[in-house]
Short mmCIF file of C-alpha atoms in Angstrom, two decimals:
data_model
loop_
_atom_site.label_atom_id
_atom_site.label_comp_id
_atom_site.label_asym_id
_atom_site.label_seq_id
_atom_site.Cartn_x
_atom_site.Cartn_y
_atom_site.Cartn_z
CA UNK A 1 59.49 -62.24 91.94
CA UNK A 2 62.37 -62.01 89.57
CA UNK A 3 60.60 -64.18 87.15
CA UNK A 4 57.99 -61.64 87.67
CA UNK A 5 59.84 -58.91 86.80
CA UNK A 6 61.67 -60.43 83.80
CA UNK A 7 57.95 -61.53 82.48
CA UNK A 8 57.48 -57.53 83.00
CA UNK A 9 59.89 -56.76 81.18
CA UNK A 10 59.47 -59.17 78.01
CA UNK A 11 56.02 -57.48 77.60
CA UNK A 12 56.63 -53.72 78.07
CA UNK A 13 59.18 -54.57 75.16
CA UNK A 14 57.35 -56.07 73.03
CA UNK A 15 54.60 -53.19 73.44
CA UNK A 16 57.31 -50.71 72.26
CA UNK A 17 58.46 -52.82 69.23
CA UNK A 18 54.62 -52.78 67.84
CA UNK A 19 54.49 -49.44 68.70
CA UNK A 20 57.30 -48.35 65.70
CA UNK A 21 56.08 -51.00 63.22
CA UNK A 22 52.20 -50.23 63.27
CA UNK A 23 50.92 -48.31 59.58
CA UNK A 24 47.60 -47.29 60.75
CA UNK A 25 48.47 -43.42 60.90
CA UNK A 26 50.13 -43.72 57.18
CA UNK A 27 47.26 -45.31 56.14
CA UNK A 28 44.92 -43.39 57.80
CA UNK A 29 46.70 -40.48 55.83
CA UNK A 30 46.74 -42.27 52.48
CA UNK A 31 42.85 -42.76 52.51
CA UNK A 32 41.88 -38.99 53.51
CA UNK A 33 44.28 -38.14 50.82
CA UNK A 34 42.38 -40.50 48.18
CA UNK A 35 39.33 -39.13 49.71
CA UNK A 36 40.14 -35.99 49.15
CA UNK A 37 41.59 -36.99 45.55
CA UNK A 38 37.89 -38.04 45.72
CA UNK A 39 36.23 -35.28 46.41
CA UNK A 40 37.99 -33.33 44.05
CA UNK A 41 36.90 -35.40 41.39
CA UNK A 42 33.56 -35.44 42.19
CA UNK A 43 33.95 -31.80 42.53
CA UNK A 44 35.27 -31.87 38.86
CA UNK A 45 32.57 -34.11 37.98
CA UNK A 46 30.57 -31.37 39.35
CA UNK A 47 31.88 -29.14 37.76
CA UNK A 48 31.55 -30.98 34.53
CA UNK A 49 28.07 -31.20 35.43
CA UNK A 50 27.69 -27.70 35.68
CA UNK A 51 29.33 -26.58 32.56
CA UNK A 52 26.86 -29.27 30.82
CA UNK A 53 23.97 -27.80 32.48
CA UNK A 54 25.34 -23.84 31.80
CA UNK A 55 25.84 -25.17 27.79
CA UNK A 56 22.52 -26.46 27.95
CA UNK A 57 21.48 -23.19 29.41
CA UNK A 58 24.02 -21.33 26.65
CA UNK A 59 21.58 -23.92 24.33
CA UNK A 60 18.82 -22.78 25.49
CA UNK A 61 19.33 -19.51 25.77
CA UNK A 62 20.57 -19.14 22.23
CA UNK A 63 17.53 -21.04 21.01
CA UNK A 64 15.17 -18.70 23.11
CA UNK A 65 17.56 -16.02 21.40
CA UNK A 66 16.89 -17.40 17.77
CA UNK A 67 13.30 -18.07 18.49
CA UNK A 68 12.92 -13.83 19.45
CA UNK A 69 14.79 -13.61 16.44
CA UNK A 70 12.41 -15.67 14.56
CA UNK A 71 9.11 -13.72 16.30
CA UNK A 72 10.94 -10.62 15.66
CA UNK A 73 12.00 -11.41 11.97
CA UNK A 74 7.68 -12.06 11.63
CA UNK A 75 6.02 -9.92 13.29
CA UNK A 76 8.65 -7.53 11.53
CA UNK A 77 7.57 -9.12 8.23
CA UNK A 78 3.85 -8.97 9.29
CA UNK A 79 4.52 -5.25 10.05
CA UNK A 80 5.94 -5.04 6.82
CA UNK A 81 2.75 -7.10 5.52
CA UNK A 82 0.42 -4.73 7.08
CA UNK A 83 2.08 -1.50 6.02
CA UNK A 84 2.47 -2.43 2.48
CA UNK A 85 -1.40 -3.68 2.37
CA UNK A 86 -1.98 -0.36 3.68
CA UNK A 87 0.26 1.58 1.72
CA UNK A 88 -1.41 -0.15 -1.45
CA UNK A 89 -5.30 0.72 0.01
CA UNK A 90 -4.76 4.25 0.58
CA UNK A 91 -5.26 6.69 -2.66
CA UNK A 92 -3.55 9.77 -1.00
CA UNK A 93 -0.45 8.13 -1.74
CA UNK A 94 -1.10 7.68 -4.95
CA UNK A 95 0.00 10.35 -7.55
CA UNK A 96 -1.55 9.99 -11.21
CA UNK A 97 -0.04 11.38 -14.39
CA UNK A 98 -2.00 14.53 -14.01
CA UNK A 99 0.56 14.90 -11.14
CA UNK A 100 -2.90 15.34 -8.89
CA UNK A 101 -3.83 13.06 -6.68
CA UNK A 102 -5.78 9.82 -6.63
CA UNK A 103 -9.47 10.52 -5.13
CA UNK A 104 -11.96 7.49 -3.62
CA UNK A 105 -14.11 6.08 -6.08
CA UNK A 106 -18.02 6.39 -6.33
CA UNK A 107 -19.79 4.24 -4.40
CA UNK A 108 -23.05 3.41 -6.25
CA UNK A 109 -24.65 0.60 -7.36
CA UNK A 110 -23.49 -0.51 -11.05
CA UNK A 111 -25.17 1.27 -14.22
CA UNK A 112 -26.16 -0.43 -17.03
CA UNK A 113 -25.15 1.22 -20.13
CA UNK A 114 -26.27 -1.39 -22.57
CA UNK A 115 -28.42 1.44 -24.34
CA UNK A 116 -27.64 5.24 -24.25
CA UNK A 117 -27.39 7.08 -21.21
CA UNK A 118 -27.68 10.92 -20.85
CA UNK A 119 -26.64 12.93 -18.07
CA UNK A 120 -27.42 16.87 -18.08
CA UNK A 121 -25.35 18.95 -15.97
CA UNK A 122 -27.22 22.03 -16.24
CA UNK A 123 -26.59 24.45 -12.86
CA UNK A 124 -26.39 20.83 -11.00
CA UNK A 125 -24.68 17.59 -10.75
CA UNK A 126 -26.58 13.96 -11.36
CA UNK A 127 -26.47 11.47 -9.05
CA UNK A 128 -23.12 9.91 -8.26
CA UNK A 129 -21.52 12.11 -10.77
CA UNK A 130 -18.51 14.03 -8.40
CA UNK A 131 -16.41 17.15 -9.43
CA UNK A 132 -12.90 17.40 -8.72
CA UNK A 133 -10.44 20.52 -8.28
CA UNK A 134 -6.85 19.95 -7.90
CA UNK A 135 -6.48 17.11 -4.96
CA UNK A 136 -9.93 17.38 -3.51
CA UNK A 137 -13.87 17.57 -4.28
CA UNK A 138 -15.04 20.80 -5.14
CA UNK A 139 -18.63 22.45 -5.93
CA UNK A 140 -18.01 23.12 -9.68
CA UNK A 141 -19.20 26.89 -11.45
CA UNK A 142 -21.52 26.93 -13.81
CA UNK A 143 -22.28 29.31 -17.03
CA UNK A 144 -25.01 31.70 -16.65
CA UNK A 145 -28.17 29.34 -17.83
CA UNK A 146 -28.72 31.90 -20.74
CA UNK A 147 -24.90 30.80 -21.53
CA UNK A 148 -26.64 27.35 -21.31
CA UNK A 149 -25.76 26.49 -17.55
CA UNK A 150 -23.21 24.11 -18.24
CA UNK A 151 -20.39 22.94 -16.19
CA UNK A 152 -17.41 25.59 -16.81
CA UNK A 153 -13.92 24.80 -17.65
CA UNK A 154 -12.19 27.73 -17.10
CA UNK A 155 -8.98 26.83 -14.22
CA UNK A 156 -6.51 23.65 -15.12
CA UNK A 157 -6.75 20.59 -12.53
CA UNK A 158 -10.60 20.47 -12.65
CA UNK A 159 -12.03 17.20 -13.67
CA UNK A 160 -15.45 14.94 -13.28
CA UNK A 161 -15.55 11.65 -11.93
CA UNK A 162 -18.17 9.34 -13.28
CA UNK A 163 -20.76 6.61 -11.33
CA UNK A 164 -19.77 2.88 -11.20
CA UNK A 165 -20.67 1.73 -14.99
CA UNK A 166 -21.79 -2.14 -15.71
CA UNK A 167 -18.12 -3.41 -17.59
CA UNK A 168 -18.11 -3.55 -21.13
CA UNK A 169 -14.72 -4.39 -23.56
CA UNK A 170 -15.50 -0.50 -24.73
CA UNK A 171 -17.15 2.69 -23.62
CA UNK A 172 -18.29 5.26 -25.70
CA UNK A 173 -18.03 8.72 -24.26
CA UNK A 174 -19.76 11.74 -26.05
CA UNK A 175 -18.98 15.57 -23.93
CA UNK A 176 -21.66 18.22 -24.77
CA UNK A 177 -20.01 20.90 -24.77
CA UNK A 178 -21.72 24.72 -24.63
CA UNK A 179 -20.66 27.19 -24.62
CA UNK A 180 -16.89 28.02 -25.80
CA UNK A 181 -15.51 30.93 -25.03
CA UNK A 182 -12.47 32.67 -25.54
CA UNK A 183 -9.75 33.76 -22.77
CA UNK A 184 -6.24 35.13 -22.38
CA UNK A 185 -3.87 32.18 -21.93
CA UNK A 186 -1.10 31.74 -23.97
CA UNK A 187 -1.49 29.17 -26.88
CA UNK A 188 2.37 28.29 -26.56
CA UNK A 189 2.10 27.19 -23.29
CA UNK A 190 -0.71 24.91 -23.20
CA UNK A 191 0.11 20.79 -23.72
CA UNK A 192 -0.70 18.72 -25.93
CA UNK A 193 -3.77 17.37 -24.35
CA UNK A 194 -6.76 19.09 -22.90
CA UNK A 195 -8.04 15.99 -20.60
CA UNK A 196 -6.22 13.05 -19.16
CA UNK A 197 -8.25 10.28 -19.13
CA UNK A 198 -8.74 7.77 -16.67
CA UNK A 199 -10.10 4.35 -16.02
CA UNK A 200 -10.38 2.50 -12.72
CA UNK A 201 -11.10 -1.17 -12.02
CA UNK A 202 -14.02 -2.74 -9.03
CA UNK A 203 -11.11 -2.27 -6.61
CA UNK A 204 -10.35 1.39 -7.65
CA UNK A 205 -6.77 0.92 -8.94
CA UNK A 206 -5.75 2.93 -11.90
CA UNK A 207 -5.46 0.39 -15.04
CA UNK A 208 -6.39 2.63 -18.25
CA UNK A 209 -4.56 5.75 -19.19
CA UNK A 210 -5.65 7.49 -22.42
CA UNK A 211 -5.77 11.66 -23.80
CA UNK A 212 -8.24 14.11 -25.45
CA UNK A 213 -5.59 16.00 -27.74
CA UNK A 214 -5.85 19.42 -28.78
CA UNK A 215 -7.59 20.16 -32.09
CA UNK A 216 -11.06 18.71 -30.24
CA UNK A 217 -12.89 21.48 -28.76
CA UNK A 218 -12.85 24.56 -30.72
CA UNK A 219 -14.92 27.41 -31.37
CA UNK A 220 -17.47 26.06 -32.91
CA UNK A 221 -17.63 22.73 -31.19
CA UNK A 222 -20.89 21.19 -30.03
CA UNK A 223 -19.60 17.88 -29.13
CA UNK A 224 -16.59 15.33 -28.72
CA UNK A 225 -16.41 11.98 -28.77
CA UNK A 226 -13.54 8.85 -27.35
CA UNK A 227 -13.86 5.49 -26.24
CA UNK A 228 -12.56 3.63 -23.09
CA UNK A 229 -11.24 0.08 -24.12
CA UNK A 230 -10.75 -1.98 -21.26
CA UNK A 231 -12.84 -4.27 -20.27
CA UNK A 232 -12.11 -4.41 -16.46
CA UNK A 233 -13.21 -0.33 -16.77
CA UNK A 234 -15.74 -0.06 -13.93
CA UNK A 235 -15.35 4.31 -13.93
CA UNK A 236 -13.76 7.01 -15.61
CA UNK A 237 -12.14 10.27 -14.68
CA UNK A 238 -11.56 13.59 -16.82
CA UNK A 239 -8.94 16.10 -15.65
CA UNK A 240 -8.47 19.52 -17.48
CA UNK A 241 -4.97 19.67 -18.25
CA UNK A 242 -4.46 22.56 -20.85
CA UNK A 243 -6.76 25.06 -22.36
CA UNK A 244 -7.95 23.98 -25.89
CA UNK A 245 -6.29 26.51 -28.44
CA UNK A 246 -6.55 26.92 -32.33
CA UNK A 247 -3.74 28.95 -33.44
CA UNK A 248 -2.70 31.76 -30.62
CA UNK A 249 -6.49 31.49 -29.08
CA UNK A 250 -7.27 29.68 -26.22
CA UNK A 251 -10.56 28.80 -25.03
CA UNK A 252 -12.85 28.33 -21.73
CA UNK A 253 -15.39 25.94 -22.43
CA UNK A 254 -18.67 24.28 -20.30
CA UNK A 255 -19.43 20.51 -20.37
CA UNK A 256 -23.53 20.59 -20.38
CA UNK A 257 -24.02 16.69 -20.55
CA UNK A 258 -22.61 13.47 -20.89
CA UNK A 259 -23.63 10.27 -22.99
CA UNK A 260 -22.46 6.84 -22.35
CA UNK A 261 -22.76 3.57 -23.97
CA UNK A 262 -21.28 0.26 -23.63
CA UNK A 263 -20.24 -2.10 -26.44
CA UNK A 264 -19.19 -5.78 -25.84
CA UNK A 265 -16.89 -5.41 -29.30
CA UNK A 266 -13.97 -2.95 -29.09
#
């Protein structure tokens, strides 16, 4: 029994001797502390992961940014585009050296004006022949038809638009002109030109610019003459701007015709 006991004895101290030298809990503790050294890497690697993906996103969204940028900048440009292909199709904007307006041009088939071509404007227009007032299209007046019935010139800013003409390097353009009369304006006053001139291309722009000057219609005159040289000349405009004068007279005057012929030489 003693043997017993001492055998006992031997083995409950050897139990408590392992008991103080066994590492388990230590290195149970170092490997949840790697693991969690773990984890936060892979939470840092995570994190990486998610900065990566938010610069991408940045990326992206500053590529989405330039591309609205880009879209913007050309539908901006197209609006531009647009507005200046509309600006440079409408004639109310444009202001001619008159200081009138720019009025839409006739819309008739070409002329031919290879021979002489007479127009009488005797208490009425001819076809696709327009009269203008100032900005807009007015009925003209005419002369009593014992006075000869003629188109009358008697207020600044009225003017005559001709048809669409077959092109030719040079017009001639010959006014009949009955009656003239005399009125009240002030000789001093009056310019330097009685009728601006002007020429427009197929596409209506303005491209010839050109003057009667004073000393052309005068008491006694029947007729007056001047020439459009341009070839690209599909239609002419006259606009009254000062009352013909000799001296201190000035003068009212009717238009009771226009002749036209084209010349291939200037």
């Amino acid at each position: 029994m003693k043997n017993h006991f001492i055998l006992s004895l031997i083995i409950l101290t050897s139990l408590v001797s392992c008991s103080k030298g066994n590492p388990t809990s230590s290195s149970s503790s170092q490997f949840i502390n790697d693991d969690s050294s773990s984890t936060t890497i892979s939470s840092s690697s995570s994190s990486s992961k998610y900065s990566s993906s938010s610069s991408t996103s940045a990326n992206s969204s500053s590529s989405s940014s330039n591309n609205n940028s880009s879209n913007s900048s050309a539908s901006s440009n197209n609006s531009s585009s647009s507005s200046n292909s509309s600006s440079s199709s409408s004639n109310k904007d444009v202001i001619l050296p008159i200081g009138n307006k720019k009025l839409d041009g006739p819309t008739n088939e070409k002329i031919n004006i290879a021979e002489w071509t007479e127009y009488t404007f005797n208490e009425s227009l001819p076809s696709y022949w327009r009269h203008i007032y100032g900005n807009n299209w007015a009925n003209p007046s005419y002369y009593a038809p014992n006075e000869g019935g003629s188109i009358k010139f008697a207020t600044l800013y009225k003017g005559l638009q001709s048809p669409k003409l077959n092109n030719y390097k040079k017009i001639e353009v010959r006014l009949n002109i009955k009656p003239v009369t005399n009125n009240s304006k002030n000789a001093k006053t009056q310019k330097d030109e009685i009728f601006h001139i002007y020429g427009y291309n197929d596409t209506e722009e303005l491209i010839y610019v050109d003057y009667l000057k004073q000393g052309k219609i005068i008491a006694k005159t029947t007729e007056c003459q001047f020439y459009i040289k341009n070839i690209d000349v599909s239609y002419f405009e006259i606009r009254l701007s000062s009352f013909p004068y000799k001296g201190q007279q000035c003068y009212n005057f009717g238009i009771s015709g226009i002749s036209l012929k084209g010349w291939d030489y200037e």
